Amino acid sequence: MKTKITIGLATLIPLTLINSASAALVAGFDQRYVGSGFGATSAGTWDDAVGSADAVANIPASFTATTTPNGSDAVANSTAASFLNFTRANSLGGTTGMLTIQAVIRIDGTVDDRSGPFALAQTSGWGGLYMGAQTDGVNNIRAGNIGNSGNNTTVLRIDNGGSAVTTGTWGIYTLVVDGTQNTNPQLTASFALLSDLSNVFSLTASSTALATGTNLGLGTGGVLFGGERGTTDANNTTGGWNGAIADLVVYDSALNSSQISANNAEFKTLYQVPEPSSALLIGLGALGLLMRRRRTA
């Protein structure tokens, strides 16, 4: 009497692996920072995967390696005075003030409500664009206006918006700026949990105070792990944002809701779903439960 063991292909290759092969981010981004790119070519430098805007740390030793829920690489910062500077190839002034930023981040604490994973300096005056991301939900997101630099009443802004999240929460932060509608530019910000893509908050601001012909003046200088506090030397001592970044992409366009949803699904596949090696081990570990036994003479 012999026992023949038959193992189906699906037993060895989990469905998540099959699906991940066809997933991809929406094309067209001109910057991308992924965890494995930090220190890849030189210490303290985070290589832009597109090649246009490598970010350089002002205190390289303060940044440490960490991992996402599925073990992928990420970069963490826990020091208040630390951030990374970069220069963008494209300025977003004039009538081209459109921008989408999506970042896979872990929020580790609360430093300053103007601090977050990404910021751009204004082309003149103070301010600019920054996306706050704090565990207490007190997040300020603003976009400066080159035509009225320094005038707080004409800055497109969301103040103290959002909901509190638990320290160590991984999620996808999305910021969309559309400054091409001169009389009513719009800014939207949202944060979705990486685990199930459910929304923690979604906020929208618009400003009719911006006069026709004055557009968002977003320049070429920016910071990671800083927010507005990291864009000027006077605030360097409190400039850093406490958290981690696994992936950050920047588009010089305003993505629509379906494109954002597609990217969110890809981010979940990349950083929440078990990586191929882990998934394969899980599949092999469950082998005994899925085998068929067939008796033959």
Coordinates of N, CA and C in Angstrom, one line a residue, residues 8-183:
G8 N -0.7 21.0 -4.6 CA -1.2 22.0 -5.7 C -0.3 23.2 -5.7
L9 N -0.1 23.8 -6.9 CA 0.7 25.0 -7.1 C 0.3 26.1 -6.2
A10 N -1.0 26.3 -5.9 CA -1.5 27.4 -5.1 C -1.1 27.2 -3.7
T11 N -0.8 26.0 -3.3 CA -0.3 25.7 -1.9 C 1.1 26.4 -1.7
L12 N 1.9 26.3 -2.7 CA 3.3 26.8 -2.6 C 3.4 28.3 -2.9
I13 N 2.5 28.8 -3.7 CA 2.5 30.3 -4.1 C 1.3 30.9 -3.6
P14 N 1.3 31.7 -2.5 CA 0.2 32.4 -2.0 C -0.4 33.3 -3.0
L15 N -1.7 33.6 -2.9 CA -2.4 34.4 -3.9 C -1.8 35.8 -3.8
T16 N -1.3 36.3 -2.7 CA -0.8 37.7 -2.6 C 0.4 37.8 -3.5
L17 N 1.2 36.8 -3.6 CA 2.4 36.9 -4.5 C 2.0 37.0 -5.9
I18 N 1.0 36.3 -6.3 CA 0.5 36.3 -7.7 C 0.0 37.7 -8.0
N19 N -0.8 38.3 -7.1 CA -1.4 39.6 -7.3 C -0.3 40.7 -7.3
S20 N 0.7 40.6 -6.5 CA 1.7 41.7 -6.3 C 2.5 41.9 -7.6
A21 N 2.6 40.9 -8.4 CA 3.5 41.0 -9.6 C 2.9 42.0 -10.6
S22 N 1.6 42.2 -10.6 CA 0.9 43.1 -11.6 C 0.6 44.5 -11.0
A23 N 0.9 44.7 -9.7 CA 0.6 46.0 -9.1 C 1.7 47.0 -9.4
A24 N 1.3 48.3 -9.5 CA 2.2 49.4 -9.8 C 1.6 50.7 -9.4
L25 N 2.5 51.6 -9.1 CA 2.1 53.0 -8.8 C 1.7 53.7 -10.1
V26 N 0.8 54.7 -10.0 CA 0.4 55.5 -11.1 C 1.6 56.2 -11.7
A27 N 1.8 56.1 -13.0 CA 3.0 56.7 -13.6 C 3.0 58.2 -13.6
G28 N 4.1 58.8 -13.7 CA 4.2 60.2 -13.8 C 4.8 61.0 -12.7
F29 N 5.2 60.3 -11.6 CA 5.8 61.0 -10.5 C 7.3 61.4 -10.8
D30 N 7.7 62.5 -10.3 CA 9.1 63.0 -10.6 C 10.0 62.9 -9.4
Q31 N 9.5 62.4 -8.3 CA 10.4 62.1 -7.2 C 9.9 60.9 -6.5
R32 N 10.8 60.1 -6.0 CA 10.4 58.9 -5.1 C 11.5 58.5 -4.2
Y33 N 11.2 58.5 -2.9 CA 12.1 58.0 -1.9 C 11.6 56.8 -1.3
V34 N 12.4 55.7 -1.4 CA 12.0 54.4 -0.8 C 13.1 54.0 0.2
G35 N 12.7 53.3 1.2 CA 13.5 53.0 2.4 C 14.9 52.5 2.0
S36 N 15.0 51.6 1.0 CA 16.3 51.1 0.7 C 17.2 52.0 0.0
G37 N 16.7 53.2 -0.3 CA 17.6 54.2 -1.0 C 18.3 55.1 -0.1
F38 N 18.1 55.0 1.3 CA 18.8 55.9 2.2 C 20.2 55.3 2.5
G39 N 21.2 56.1 2.2 CA 22.6 55.6 2.4 C 23.1 54.6 1.4
A40 N 22.3 54.4 0.3 CA 22.7 53.5 -0.7 C 24.0 53.8 -1.4
T41 N 24.2 55.1 -1.7 CA 25.4 55.5 -2.4 C 26.3 56.3 -1.5
S42 N 25.8 57.0 -0.5 CA 26.7 57.7 0.5 C 25.9 57.9 1.8
A43 N 26.7 58.0 2.9 CA 26.1 58.1 4.2 C 25.3 59.4 4.3
G44 N 24.1 59.4 4.9 CA 23.3 60.6 5.1 C 22.6 61.1 3.9
T45 N 22.7 60.4 2.8 CA 22.0 60.8 1.6 C 20.9 59.8 1.2
W46 N 19.7 60.4 0.9 CA 18.6 59.5 0.5 C 18.4 59.7 -1.0
D47 N 18.7 58.7 -1.8 CA 18.7 58.8 -3.2 C 17.2 58.9 -3.7
D48 N 17.0 59.9 -4.5 CA 15.7 59.9 -5.2 C 15.7 58.9 -6.4
A49 N 14.7 58.0 -6.3 CA 14.7 56.9 -7.3 C 14.6 57.4 -8.7
V50 N 14.0 58.6 -8.9 CA 13.9 59.1 -10.2 C 15.1 59.9 -10.6
G51 N 15.9 60.3 -9.6 CA 17.2 60.9 -9.9 C 17.3 62.4 -9.9
S52 N 16.2 63.1 -9.5 CA 16.2 64.5 -9.7 C 16.5 65.3 -8.4
A53 N 16.3 64.6 -7.2 CA 16.3 65.4 -6.0 C 16.8 64.7 -4.8
D54 N 18.0 64.1 -4.8 CA 18.5 63.4 -3.6 C 18.4 64.3 -2.4
A55 N 18.1 63.7 -1.3 CA 17.9 64.5 0.0 C 19.1 64.2 0.9
V56 N 19.6 65.3 1.5 CA 20.8 65.2 2.3 C 20.5 65.5 3.8
A57 N 20.9 64.7 4.7 CA 20.6 64.9 6.1 C 21.5 65.9 6.7
N58 N 20.9 66.8 7.6 CA 21.8 67.8 8.3 C 22.5 67.1 9.5
I59 N 21.9 66.1 10.0 CA 22.6 65.3 11.1 C 22.4 63.8 10.7
P60 N 23.3 63.3 9.9 CA 23.1 61.9 9.4 C 23.0 60.9 10.4
A61 N 23.7 61.0 11.6 CA 23.7 60.0 12.6 C 22.3 59.8 13.3
S62 N 21.4 60.8 13.1 CA 20.2 60.7 13.8 C 19.1 59.9 13.1
F63 N 19.4 59.5 11.9 CA 18.4 58.6 11.1 C 18.8 57.2 11.3
T64 N 17.8 56.4 11.5 CA 18.0 54.9 11.8 C 17.2 54.1 10.8
A65 N 17.6 52.9 10.6 CA 16.8 51.9 9.8 C 15.7 51.3 10.7
T66 N 14.5 51.1 10.0 CA 13.4 50.4 10.7 C 12.7 49.7 9.6
T67 N 11.6 49.0 9.9 CA 10.9 48.2 8.9 C 9.4 48.4 9.0
T68 N 8.7 48.1 7.9 CA 7.3 48.3 7.8 C 6.6 47.0 8.3
P69 N 5.3 46.9 8.4 CA 4.7 45.7 8.9 C 5.1 44.4 8.2
N70 N 5.5 44.5 7.0 CA 5.9 43.2 6.3 C 7.4 43.1 6.2
G71 N 8.2 43.9 6.9 CA 9.6 43.8 6.9 C 10.4 44.6 5.9
S72 N 9.7 45.4 5.1 CA 10.4 46.2 4.1 C 11.2 47.3 4.8
D73 N 12.1 47.9 4.1 CA 13.0 48.9 4.6 C 12.2 50.2 4.8
A74 N 12.6 51.0 5.9 CA 12.1 52.3 6.1 C 13.1 53.1 6.9
V75 N 13.0 54.4 6.9 CA 13.9 55.3 7.6 C 13.2 56.0 8.7
A76 N 13.7 56.0 9.9 CA 13.1 56.7 11.0 C 13.9 57.8 11.6
N77 N 13.3 58.8 12.2 CA 13.9 59.9 12.8 C 13.3 60.2 14.1
S78 N 14.1 60.3 15.2 CA 13.5 60.6 16.5 C 14.1 61.8 17.2
T79 N 14.9 62.6 16.4 CA 15.6 63.7 16.9 C 15.0 65.0 16.4
A80 N 14.7 65.9 17.3 CA 13.9 67.1 17.0 C 14.6 68.0 15.9
A81 N 15.9 68.1 16.0 CA 16.6 69.0 15.1 C 17.1 68.4 13.8
S82 N 16.6 67.2 13.4 CA 17.1 66.5 12.2 C 16.0 66.5 11.1
F83 N 16.5 66.7 9.9 CA 15.7 66.6 8.7 C 16.6 66.4 7.5
L84 N 16.0 66.2 6.3 CA 16.8 66.1 5.1 C 16.4 67.2 4.1
N85 N 17.4 67.9 3.6 CA 17.2 68.9 2.6 C 17.3 68.4 1.2
F86 N 16.5 68.9 0.3 CA 16.6 68.5 -1.1 C 16.2 69.7 -2.0
T87 N 16.6 69.6 -3.2 CA 16.2 70.7 -4.2 C 15.5 70.0 -5.3
R88 N 14.3 70.5 -5.6 CA 13.5 70.0 -6.7 C 13.9 70.5 -8.0
A89 N 13.7 69.7 -9.0 CA 14.0 70.2 -10.4 C 13.0 71.2 -10.9
N90 N 11.7 71.1 -10.3 CA 10.6 71.9 -10.9 C 10.1 72.8 -9.8
S91 N 9.9 74.1 -10.2 CA 9.2 75.0 -9.3 C 7.7 74.9 -9.7
L92 N 6.9 75.2 -8.7 CA 5.4 75.1 -8.9 C 4.7 76.4 -8.8
G93 N 5.4 77.5 -9.2 CA 4.8 78.8 -9.2 C 3.9 79.0 -10.5
G94 N 3.5 80.2 -10.7 CA 2.7 80.6 -11.9 C 1.4 79.8 -11.9
T95 N 1.1 79.4 -13.1 CA -0.2 78.7 -13.3 C -0.1 77.2 -13.3
T96 N 1.1 76.7 -12.8 CA 1.3 75.3 -12.7 C 1.4 74.8 -11.3
G97 N 0.7 75.5 -10.4 CA 0.7 75.1 -9.0 C -0.1 73.9 -8.6
M98 N 0.2 72.8 -9.2 CA -0.5 71.5 -8.9 C 0.5 70.5 -8.4
L99 N 0.1 69.8 -7.4 CA 1.0 68.9 -6.7 C 0.3 67.8 -6.0
T100 N 0.8 66.6 -6.0 CA 0.3 65.5 -5.2 C 1.5 64.8 -4.5
I101 N 1.3 64.6 -3.2 CA 2.3 63.9 -2.4 C 1.7 62.8 -1.7
Q102 N 2.2 61.6 -1.8 CA 1.8 60.4 -1.1 C 2.9 59.8 -0.4
A103 N 2.7 59.6 0.9 CA 3.8 59.1 1.8 C 3.3 57.9 2.6
V104 N 4.1 56.8 2.6 CA 3.8 55.7 3.5 C 4.6 56.0 4.8
I105 N 4.0 56.3 5.9 CA 4.7 56.8 7.1 C 4.2 56.1 8.3
R106 N 5.1 56.1 9.3 CA 4.7 55.7 10.7 C 4.8 57.0 11.6
I107 N 3.7 57.3 12.3 CA 3.7 58.5 13.1 C 4.1 58.1 14.5
D108 N 5.3 58.6 15.0 CA 5.8 58.2 16.2 C 5.6 59.1 17.4
G109 N 5.2 60.3 17.2 CA 5.0 61.2 18.3 C 4.5 62.6 17.9
T110 N 4.7 63.5 18.8 CA 4.2 64.9 18.6 C 5.3 65.9 18.9
V111 N 5.8 66.6 17.9 CA 6.8 67.6 18.2 C 6.3 69.0 18.0
D112 N 5.8 69.3 16.8 CA 5.2 70.6 16.4 C 4.2 70.4 15.3
D113 N 3.1 71.0 15.5 CA 2.0 70.8 14.5 C 2.3 71.2 13.1
R114 N 3.5 71.9 12.9 CA 3.9 72.3 11.6 C 4.9 71.3 11.0
S115 N 5.2 70.3 11.7 CA 6.2 69.3 11.3 C 5.5 68.1 10.7
G116 N 6.2 67.5 9.7 CA 5.6 66.4 9.0 C 6.6 65.7 8.1
P117 N 6.2 64.8 7.2 CA 7.1 64.1 6.4 C 7.7 64.9 5.2
F118 N 7.0 66.0 4.8 CA 7.4 66.6 3.6 C 7.0 68.1 3.6
A119 N 7.9 68.9 3.0 CA 7.6 70.4 2.9 C 8.4 71.0 1.7
L120 N 7.8 72.0 1.2 CA 8.5 72.8 0.2 C 8.5 74.3 0.6
A121 N 9.7 74.9 0.5 CA 9.8 76.3 0.8 C 9.0 77.2 -0.2
Q122 N 8.6 78.4 0.3 CA 7.9 79.3 -0.6 C 9.0 80.0 -1.4
T123 N 8.7 80.4 -2.6 CA 9.7 81.0 -3.5 C 10.2 82.4 -3.0
S124 N 9.4 83.1 -2.2 CA 9.8 84.3 -1.5 C 9.0 84.5 -0.2
G125 N 9.5 85.2 0.7 CA 8.8 85.3 2.0 C 8.9 84.1 2.8
W126 N 8.0 84.0 3.8 CA 8.0 82.8 4.7 C 7.0 81.8 4.3
G127 N 7.0 80.7 4.9 CA 6.0 79.7 4.7 C 6.3 78.7 3.6
G128 N 5.3 78.4 2.8 CA 5.5 77.4 1.8 C 4.4 76.4 1.9
L129 N 4.8 75.1 1.6 CA 3.8 74.0 1.7 C 4.4 73.0 2.7
Y130 N 3.6 72.6 3.7 CA 4.0 71.5 4.6 C 2.8 70.7 5.0
M131 N 3.1 69.5 5.3 CA 2.0 68.5 5.7 C 2.4 68.0 7.1
G132 N 1.6 68.5 8.1 CA 1.8 68.0 9.5 C 1.3 66.6 9.7
A133 N 1.9 65.9 10.6 CA 1.4 64.5 10.9 C 1.8 64.2 12.3
Q134 N 0.9 64.4 13.2 CA 1.2 64.2 14.7 C 0.3 63.2 15.3
T135 N 0.7 62.5 16.3 CA -0.1 61.5 16.9 C -1.3 62.1 17.6
D136 N -1.3 63.4 18.0 CA -2.4 64.0 18.7 C -3.4 64.5 17.8
G137 N -3.2 64.4 16.5 CA -4.2 64.9 15.5 C -4.1 66.4 15.3
V138 N -3.3 67.1 16.0 CA -3.1 68.6 15.8 C -2.2 68.8 14.6
N139 N -2.7 68.8 13.4 CA -1.9 68.8 12.2 C -2.2 70.1 11.5
N140 N -1.2 70.9 11.1 CA -1.4 72.0 10.3 C -0.8 71.7 8.9
I141 N -1.6 72.0 7.8 CA -1.2 71.8 6.5 C -1.5 73.1 5.8
R142 N -0.4 73.7 5.2 CA -0.6 75.0 4.6 C 0.1 75.1 3.2
A143 N -0.3 76.0 2.4 CA 0.3 76.3 1.1 C 0.5 77.8 1.0
G144 N 1.7 78.3 0.9 CA 1.9 79.7 0.8 C 1.6 80.3 -0.6
N145 N 1.3 81.6 -0.6 CA 1.0 82.2 -1.9 C 2.0 83.3 -2.2
I146 N 2.7 83.1 -3.3 CA 3.7 84.0 -3.7 C 3.3 85.5 -3.8
G147 N 2.1 85.7 -4.2 CA 1.6 87.0 -4.4 C 1.3 87.8 -3.1
N148 N 1.2 87.1 -2.0 CA 0.9 87.7 -0.7 C 1.8 87.1 0.4
S149 N 3.1 87.0 0.1 CA 4.0 86.3 1.1 C 3.9 87.0 2.4
G150 N 3.8 86.3 3.5 CA 3.8 86.8 4.8 C 2.4 87.2 5.3
N151 N 1.4 87.2 4.4 CA 0.1 87.6 4.8 C -0.7 86.3 5.1
N152 N -1.0 86.1 6.4 CA -1.6 84.8 6.9 C -3.0 84.6 6.4
T153 N -3.7 85.7 6.1 CA -5.1 85.6 5.7 C -5.2 85.1 4.3
T154 N -4.2 85.1 3.5 CA -4.3 84.6 2.1 C -3.5 83.3 1.9
V155 N -3.2 82.6 3.0 CA -2.6 81.3 2.8 C -3.6 80.2 2.9
L156 N -3.5 79.3 1.9 CA -4.4 78.2 1.9 C -4.0 77.2 3.0
R157 N -5.0 76.9 3.9 CA -4.5 76.2 5.1 C -5.6 75.3 5.7
I158 N -5.2 74.3 6.4 CA -6.0 73.5 7.3 C -5.3 73.5 8.6
D159 N -5.9 74.1 9.6 CA -5.3 74.2 10.9 C -5.9 73.2 11.9
N160 N -5.1 72.5 12.7 CA -5.5 71.6 13.7 C -6.5 70.6 13.2
G161 N -6.3 70.1 12.1 CA -7.3 69.1 11.5 C -6.8 67.7 11.7
G162 N -7.7 66.8 11.6 CA -7.4 65.4 11.7 C -7.8 64.7 13.0
S163 N -7.5 63.4 13.1 CA -7.9 62.7 14.3 C -6.6 62.1 14.9
A164 N -6.6 61.9 16.2 CA -5.5 61.3 16.9 C -5.3 59.9 16.5
V165 N -4.0 59.5 16.4 CA -3.6 58.1 16.1 C -2.7 57.6 17.1
T166 N -2.6 56.3 17.3 CA -1.8 55.7 18.2 C -0.3 55.8 17.8
T167 N 0.6 56.0 18.7 CA 2.0 56.0 18.4 C 2.4 54.7 17.7
G168 N 3.2 54.9 16.6 CA 3.6 53.7 15.9 C 2.7 53.3 14.8
T169 N 1.6 54.1 14.5 CA 0.7 53.7 13.5 C 1.3 53.9 12.1
W170 N 1.1 52.9 11.2 CA 1.5 53.0 9.8 C 0.3 53.4 9.0
G171 N 0.5 54.4 8.1 CA -0.6 54.8 7.2 C -0.1 55.5 6.0
I172 N -1.0 55.9 5.1 CA -0.7 56.6 3.9 C -1.2 58.0 3.9
Y173 N -0.3 58.9 3.9 CA -0.7 60.3 4.0 C -0.7 60.9 2.5
T174 N -1.8 61.5 2.2 CA -2.0 62.1 0.8 C -2.3 63.6 0.9
L175 N -1.5 64.4 0.2 CA -1.8 65.8 0.1 C -1.9 66.2 -1.4
V176 N -3.0 66.8 -1.7 CA -3.2 67.3 -3.1 C -3.4 68.8 -3.1
V177 N -2.6 69.5 -3.8 CA -2.7 71.0 -3.9 C -3.0 71.3 -5.4
D178 N -4.1 72.1 -5.6 CA -4.4 72.6 -6.9 C -4.5 74.1 -6.8
G179 N -3.5 74.8 -7.2 CA -3.4 76.2 -7.2 C -3.7 76.9 -8.5
T180 N -4.2 76.1 -9.5 CA -4.5 76.6 -10.8 C -5.9 77.3 -10.9
Q181 N -6.7 77.1 -9.9 CA -8.0 77.7 -9.8 C -7.8 79.1 -9.1
N182 N -7.3 80.1 -9.8 CA -6.8 81.3 -9.2 C -7.7 81.9 -8.1
T183 N -9.0 81.9 -8.3 CA -9.8 82.5 -7.4 C -10.3 81.6 -6.3

